[in-house]
Coordinates of C-alpha atoms (C1' of nucleotides) in Angstrom, one line a residue:
Chain A
M20 CA -94.0 -53.3 137.0
E21 CA -95.2 -53.0 133.7
P22 CA -98.7 -53.6 133.5
A23 CA -100.1 -56.8 131.8
F24 CA -101.9 -54.8 128.9
G25 CA -101.3 -52.2 126.5
E26 CA -103.3 -49.2 125.0
V27 CA -105.6 -48.9 121.8
N28 CA -104.5 -45.5 120.1
Q29 CA -107.5 -44.4 117.6
L30 CA -106.4 -46.6 114.8
G31 CA -106.5 -50.1 116.8
G32 CA -103.0 -50.6 117.5
V33 CA -102.0 -51.6 120.7
F34 CA -98.7 -49.2 122.7
V35 CA -97.4 -49.0 125.5
N36 CA -97.1 -45.9 127.2
G37 CA -93.9 -44.4 127.8
R38 CA -92.4 -47.2 125.7
P39 CA -90.6 -47.3 122.6
L40 CA -92.3 -49.4 120.0
P41 CA -90.9 -52.9 119.0
N42 CA -88.1 -53.2 116.6
A43 CA -89.9 -55.0 114.6
I44 CA -92.0 -52.2 114.1
R45 CA -89.9 -49.5 113.6
L46 CA -88.4 -51.2 111.3
R47 CA -90.8 -52.5 109.4
I48 CA -91.9 -48.8 108.9
V49 CA -88.5 -47.4 107.9
E50 CA -88.8 -50.2 105.0
L51 CA -92.0 -49.0 103.9
A52 CA -91.0 -45.6 103.5
Q53 CA -88.0 -47.2 101.5
L54 CA -90.6 -49.0 99.5
G55 CA -92.1 -45.7 98.7
I56 CA -95.2 -45.7 101.4
R57 CA -96.6 -42.3 102.4
P58 CA -96.1 -41.7 105.8
C59 CA -100.1 -41.8 106.2
D60 CA -100.2 -44.7 105.0
I61 CA -97.8 -46.7 107.0
S62 CA -99.6 -45.4 110.0
R63 CA -102.9 -46.7 108.8
Q64 CA -101.0 -50.1 107.5
L65 CA -99.3 -50.2 111.1
R66 CA -101.9 -48.7 113.3
V67 CA -99.1 -46.2 114.5
S68 CA -99.8 -43.1 115.1
H69 CA -99.3 -40.6 111.7
G70 CA -96.2 -38.6 114.3
C71 CA -94.6 -42.1 115.5
V72 CA -94.3 -42.5 112.0
S73 CA -92.6 -39.1 111.1
K74 CA -90.2 -39.5 114.8
I75 CA -89.2 -42.9 113.7
L76 CA -88.4 -42.0 109.9
A77 CA -87.3 -38.1 110.8
R78 CA -85.1 -40.0 113.3
Y79 CA -84.3 -42.9 110.8
N80 CA -82.9 -40.1 107.9
E81 CA -81.0 -37.9 110.4
T82 CA -78.8 -41.0 112.3
G83 CA -79.5 -44.3 110.3
S84 CA -81.4 -45.7 113.4
I85 CA -84.7 -47.1 113.8
L86 CA -83.3 -47.7 117.6
P87 CA -85.2 -45.5 120.0
G88 CA -82.8 -43.2 122.2
A89 CA -81.6 -44.7 125.5
I90 CA -84.7 -44.0 128.1
G91 CA -83.8 -42.9 131.5
G92 CA -80.0 -42.8 133.3
S93 CA -77.9 -39.4 133.6
K94 CA -75.6 -38.0 131.0
P95 CA -71.7 -39.2 131.8
R96 CA -69.6 -36.5 133.0
V97 CA -67.2 -34.6 130.9
T98 CA -65.2 -33.9 134.3
T99 CA -63.6 -37.5 134.4
P100 CA -61.0 -37.8 137.5
T101 CA -58.7 -38.5 134.9
V102 CA -59.3 -34.5 133.9
V103 CA -59.2 -33.4 136.6
K104 CA -56.1 -35.1 137.3
H105 CA -54.6 -32.9 134.1
I106 CA -55.9 -29.7 134.7
R107 CA -54.5 -30.1 138.6
T108 CA -50.7 -31.1 136.8
Y109 CA -51.5 -28.8 134.5
K110 CA -52.2 -25.9 136.9
Q111 CA -49.2 -26.9 139.1
R112 CA -47.0 -26.7 136.5
D113 CA -48.0 -23.4 134.9
P114 CA -50.3 -21.9 137.9
G115 CA -50.6 -19.2 135.3
I116 CA -52.1 -21.4 132.5
F117 CA -55.9 -20.4 131.7
A118 CA -58.2 -22.6 131.2
W119 CA -58.3 -21.7 127.4
E120 CA -55.0 -23.3 127.3
I121 CA -55.7 -26.6 129.9
R122 CA -58.7 -27.3 127.2
D123 CA -56.5 -26.8 124.4
R124 CA -53.6 -29.0 125.9
L125 CA -56.0 -31.7 127.3
L126 CA -56.8 -31.9 123.4
A127 CA -53.9 -31.9 122.3
D128 CA -52.4 -34.2 125.1
G129 CA -55.3 -36.8 124.2
V130 CA -56.7 -36.8 127.4
C131 CA -60.0 -35.6 125.6
D132 CA -61.2 -35.5 122.2
K133 CA -63.4 -33.2 121.4
F134 CA -67.0 -35.1 122.1
N135 CA -66.0 -34.9 125.5
L136 CA -63.3 -31.7 125.7
P137 CA -64.5 -29.6 129.3
S138 CA -65.3 -25.9 128.2
V139 CA -63.1 -23.2 129.4
S140 CA -65.9 -22.7 132.5
S141 CA -66.5 -26.3 133.8
I142 CA -62.5 -26.6 133.8
S143 CA -62.6 -22.6 135.7
R144 CA -64.9 -24.4 137.9
I145 CA -62.7 -27.2 138.3
L146 CA -60.0 -24.9 139.4
R147 CA -62.6 -23.2 141.7
N148 CA -63.5 -25.9 143.2
K149 CA -61.7 -28.8 143.1
I150 CA -58.4 -27.2 142.9
G151 CA -58.5 -23.7 144.3
N152 CA -56.6 -20.9 143.6
L153 CA -58.3 -19.1 140.2
S154 CA -59.6 -15.6 142.0
Q155 CA -55.9 -15.2 141.3
Q156 CA -55.8 -16.1 138.0
S157 CA -59.0 -15.0 137.4
Q158 CA -57.8 -11.8 137.8
Y159 CA -54.4 -12.4 135.6
E160 CA -56.3 -13.3 133.2
S161 CA -59.1 -11.1 132.8
G162 CA -56.0 -9.3 131.9
K163 CA -53.6 -11.6 129.6
Q164 CA -57.2 -12.8 127.8
A165 CA -57.7 -10.4 125.6
P166 CA -55.4 -11.2 122.5
H167 CA -56.6 -14.6 121.8
P168 CA -61.3 -14.5 122.3
P169 CA -62.4 -16.1 125.0
P170 CA -63.7 -19.0 123.6
Q171 CA -67.0 -19.4 125.2
A172 CA -68.1 -16.1 125.7
I173 CA -71.6 -15.3 125.3
V174 CA -72.4 -15.4 121.7
T175 CA -74.8 -18.2 120.2
L176 CA -72.8 -19.5 117.5
Q177 CA -71.7 -23.1 118.5
P178 CA -69.5 -24.8 116.0
L179 CA -70.4 -27.1 113.9
I180 CA -68.7 -30.0 111.8
L181 CA -70.6 -30.9 109.3
I182 CA -70.0 -32.7 105.7
P183 CA -70.8 -30.6 102.9
D184 CA -73.2 -32.9 101.4
V185 CA -74.8 -33.4 103.8
Q186 CA -76.1 -30.2 104.0
S187 CA -78.4 -30.3 100.5
A188 CA -82.0 -29.1 101.4
H189 CA -83.1 -31.8 101.9
S190 CA -81.1 -32.4 104.9
P191 CA -83.9 -32.3 108.0
W192 CA -81.0 -31.2 110.3
H193 CA -80.5 -28.2 107.8
A194 CA -84.4 -27.7 107.0
H195 CA -84.6 -26.9 110.6
P196 CA -82.0 -26.4 112.9
S197 CA -84.4 -26.4 115.4
R198 CA -85.9 -29.4 116.1
T199 CA -88.1 -30.5 118.8
H200 CA -84.8 -33.3 120.2
G201 CA -82.5 -30.0 118.7
H202 CA -79.3 -30.2 120.4
A203 CA -79.8 -34.2 120.9
Q204 CA -80.3 -35.0 117.5
D205 CA -78.1 -32.5 115.6
M206 CA -75.3 -34.1 117.9
A207 CA -76.2 -37.4 116.8
F208 CA -76.0 -36.1 113.1
L209 CA -73.2 -34.6 114.4
A210 CA -71.2 -37.0 115.3
L211 CA -72.3 -39.4 112.5
C212 CA -71.4 -36.4 109.7
N213 CA -67.8 -36.7 112.0
R214 CA -67.1 -40.2 111.3
Y215 CA -67.1 -39.6 107.8
S216 CA -64.9 -36.9 107.1
G217 CA -65.3 -33.4 108.0
D218 CA -63.1 -31.0 108.4
T219 CA -65.6 -28.3 107.5
V220 CA -67.0 -26.0 110.0
Y221 CA -70.3 -24.4 110.1
Y222 CA -71.7 -22.7 112.8
R223 CA -75.5 -22.9 114.4
A224 CA -76.8 -19.4 115.4
T225 CA -78.7 -21.1 118.0
K226 CA -77.7 -21.9 121.2
R227 CA -79.7 -25.1 121.9
C228 CA -83.4 -26.8 121.6
Y229 CA -86.2 -26.8 124.5
K230 CA -88.2 -28.7 124.6
R231 CA -91.4 -28.1 126.8
A232 CA -90.5 -26.9 130.0
D233 CA -86.9 -26.7 129.5
A234 CA -87.9 -23.8 127.5
P235 CA -87.9 -20.4 129.5
K236 CA -84.9 -21.1 131.4
G237 CA -83.3 -18.1 131.6
L238 CA -84.5 -16.5 128.3
P239 CA -84.1 -14.4 126.8
G240 CA -82.0 -13.1 129.5
F241 CA -79.4 -15.4 129.9
S242 CA -77.0 -15.5 132.7
L243 CA -73.6 -16.0 132.2
E244 CA -74.1 -18.5 135.2
E245 CA -76.7 -20.1 133.3
E246 CA -74.9 -20.2 130.2
E247 CA -71.9 -22.1 132.2
E248 CA -74.6 -24.4 132.9
E249 CA -75.5 -24.9 129.3
E250 CA -72.4 -25.5 128.2
E251 CA -71.3 -27.8 130.5
E252 CA -74.7 -29.8 129.7
E253 CA -73.8 -29.7 126.1
E254 CA -70.6 -31.1 126.4
E255 CA -71.6 -33.7 128.7
E256 CA -74.4 -34.3 126.1
E257 CA -71.8 -34.4 123.2
A258 CA -69.9 -37.1 124.9
S259 CA -72.8 -39.2 126.5
L260 CA -73.6 -39.2 122.4
K261 CA -69.9 -40.0 120.8
V262 CA -70.5 -43.6 122.9
D263 CA -73.7 -43.8 122.0
L264 CA -73.2 -42.9 118.6
S265 CA -69.8 -45.8 118.2
L266 CA -71.9 -48.0 119.6
E267 CA -74.8 -48.1 116.8
L268 CA -72.0 -47.5 114.5
S269 CA -70.3 -50.5 114.9
A270 CA -73.4 -52.0 115.0
R271 CA -74.3 -50.8 111.7
G272 CA -70.7 -52.2 109.6
G273 CA -68.9 -49.4 111.9
S274 CA -66.5 -48.6 108.4
G275 CA -68.3 -46.1 107.1
A276 CA -67.7 -47.7 103.8
D277 CA -71.3 -48.6 103.9
C278 CA -72.6 -45.4 103.5
V279 CA -71.5 -43.4 101.4
D280 CA -74.7 -43.5 98.6
T281 CA -76.5 -41.0 99.8
P282 CA -75.9 -37.6 101.7
N283 CA -75.9 -39.4 104.8
G284 CA -74.6 -42.6 103.5
L285 CA -78.2 -43.4 104.2
P286 CA -81.1 -44.9 101.9
T287 CA -83.4 -42.1 101.6
V288 CA -86.7 -41.7 102.6
N289 CA -88.9 -40.1 100.4
S290 CA -90.5 -40.5 97.8
Y291 CA -93.9 -42.3 97.7
V292 CA -96.3 -44.6 95.6
T293 CA -99.6 -45.1 96.7
A294 CA -100.5 -47.3 99.3
P295 CA -102.7 -50.0 98.0
S296 CA -99.1 -52.0 96.7
I297 CA -98.8 -53.5 100.0
P298 CA -100.7 -56.1 101.4
P299 CA -102.8 -55.4 104.3
Y300 CA -101.8 -54.9 107.9
H301 CA -103.1 -57.5 110.8
P302 CA -103.4 -56.7 114.1
P303 CA -102.7 -58.6 116.6
T304 CA -106.3 -59.5 118.5
Q305 CA -103.8 -60.9 122.2
V306 CA -103.1 -57.0 123.5
S307 CA -100.2 -57.9 125.3
P308 CA -97.0 -55.6 124.0
Y309 CA -95.2 -56.4 127.4
M310 CA -94.6 -59.7 126.2
G311 CA -92.7 -58.6 123.8
Y312 CA -90.3 -57.0 125.1
S313 CA -87.6 -57.7 128.3
A314 CA -86.4 -55.9 130.6
T315 CA -84.8 -54.0 128.7
T316 CA -85.3 -52.7 124.8
S317 CA -82.9 -55.8 124.1
A318 CA -84.7 -58.8 124.1
Y319 CA -88.1 -57.9 122.1
V320 CA -89.6 -58.6 118.8
T321 CA -89.7 -62.2 118.0
G322 CA -91.0 -64.6 120.9
P323 CA -94.2 -65.9 121.5
T324 CA -96.3 -63.8 121.7
W325 CA -97.4 -60.7 119.5
Q326 CA -98.9 -63.3 117.3
P327 CA -101.8 -62.6 114.9
A328 CA -105.7 -64.3 115.1
S329 CA -104.6 -66.1 112.7
G330 CA -102.7 -67.6 113.9
S331 CA -99.6 -67.8 112.5
A332 CA -95.8 -67.8 113.8
L333 CA -95.5 -64.8 112.5
S334 CA -94.8 -61.2 114.0
P335 CA -96.9 -59.8 115.2
H336 CA -97.5 -56.9 112.6
S337 CA -96.2 -59.4 110.1
C338 CA -93.4 -57.2 109.2
D339 CA -90.7 -59.9 109.0
I340 CA -87.6 -59.4 107.3
A341 CA -86.0 -61.9 104.4
T342 CA -82.5 -61.7 106.4
P343 CA -81.5 -61.9 110.4
L344 CA -80.4 -58.3 111.2
A345 CA -78.1 -57.9 113.7
F346 CA -79.2 -54.0 116.4
K347 CA -76.8 -53.4 119.0
S348 CA -78.6 -50.8 121.3
M349 CA -77.5 -47.2 121.9
T350 CA -76.3 -47.4 125.6
A351 CA -74.8 -50.0 127.3
S352 CA -77.1 -51.6 129.0
R353 CA -78.3 -52.5 125.8
D354 CA -75.6 -53.7 124.4
A355 CA -75.4 -57.1 122.9
I356 CA -76.3 -58.0 120.0
H357 CA -79.9 -58.8 119.0
P358 CA -81.1 -60.9 116.7
V359 CA -84.0 -60.2 114.4
T360 CA -85.4 -62.3 112.5
A361 CA -88.6 -61.5 110.5
S362 CA -90.5 -62.6 107.7
A363 CA -92.0 -61.3 104.1
L364 CA -93.7 -58.6 103.5
Chain B
dA17 C1' -105.2 -35.0 103.4
dT18 C1' -101.1 -34.7 104.5
dC19 C1' -97.5 -33.5 107.7
dG20 C1' -94.8 -30.9 111.1
dT21 C1' -94.7 -29.9 115.7
dT22 C1' -95.6 -30.2 120.3
dA23 C1' -98.3 -30.9 125.2
dC24 C1' -99.3 -34.7 127.7
dG25 C1' -99.4 -39.0 130.3
dG26 C1' -96.4 -42.4 130.7
dT27 C1' -91.1 -45.1 131.9
dT28 C1' -86.5 -45.6 132.8
dG29 C1' -82.2 -46.1 135.2
dA30 C1' -78.9 -42.9 137.0
dC31 C1' -77.4 -40.7 141.3
Chain C
dT20 C1' -83.8 -47.7 150.2
dA21 C1' -87.0 -44.5 148.5
dG22 C1' -87.0 -39.8 145.6
dT23 C1' -85.9 -36.8 142.1
dC24 C1' -84.4 -36.0 138.3
dA25 C1' -83.6 -35.6 133.4
dA26 C1' -83.1 -38.2 129.5
dC27 C1' -86.5 -40.9 126.5
dC28 C1' -91.6 -43.0 124.8
dG29 C1' -96.7 -42.5 121.1
dT30 C1' -100.2 -40.4 121.4
dA31 C1' -103.7 -37.1 120.3
dA32 C1' -104.2 -32.9 118.4
dC33 C1' -103.6 -28.1 116.1
dG34 C1' -102.2 -25.2 112.0

DNA sequence: ATCGTTACGGTTGAC
DNA sequence: TAGTCAACCGTAACG
């Protein structure tokens, strides 16, 4: 049950703790930034904390999305029954096959792609837990594996495929490979990059980025078991993000042809003008942001609420745009196209 | 003054 | 069905 009213931040803006800002405001933030308005001025105008503005703009620059991430739920697993079945088949055909060979075959046979390919350790776990007979193979494998470097050895290098142009000095990812939401954003960025080109392989010399309480886990004495779990988690994240990105990119036009002007194919948001060039912000007097939300994030933005004190029919933050936009949310539960109408500045 | 980062308290949805 | 977990959110504060 959602509360009836939001809270008011230090700038006088209304927000709902734990819930994303309405798409209209997110869009407005990006629009203003593209007009050259400084983030601090955007913050003041829209009465959104500067940290939030910063975060939304950073996300937009990295992924091209103004949408919030998927909240809640679990990551889809990469070790689907189909994958397990194929692994079992490979093992039955060649009992001496190595986990890394199975991995290669899953990829070569098109059972998996690079985004949902299980790690060697995951395959090993499947062999051990669901298929059995691995212990014998492990001994065999330990002697045989030398010529082929174990892909999942305990190193901190992760292959990333990047478009060289994207590796510009201004790329937030490049400048700060470890970010608050590092891995997810890295992968989102990676997926976006992959779409448009490339096969230039770089390596990121960090495992992943932790936030908050995640951080101390197993570090620095990272055990093999933890490493395996980390790897599996990361690959599952990759699989999840691939789905997310494909959904969103399809909503954005999909072909990729619309993303060629800038390094990441998106308008950059990095030049500023002064604030007075934009009209003043009129905060809503109706402090009920929830009315703009439906059960999911899909249906907010327009509606009878969020009306400014003036009583105009504009959206509450006066952030309407001239052209109706269609947003497609990043999760399956939000996969409808949502028209967003808005009026001028 | 500005802005990146992060602790915090909160929501959400799959399991 | 309720609880747990891990994702996400925006704010506030710090540097």
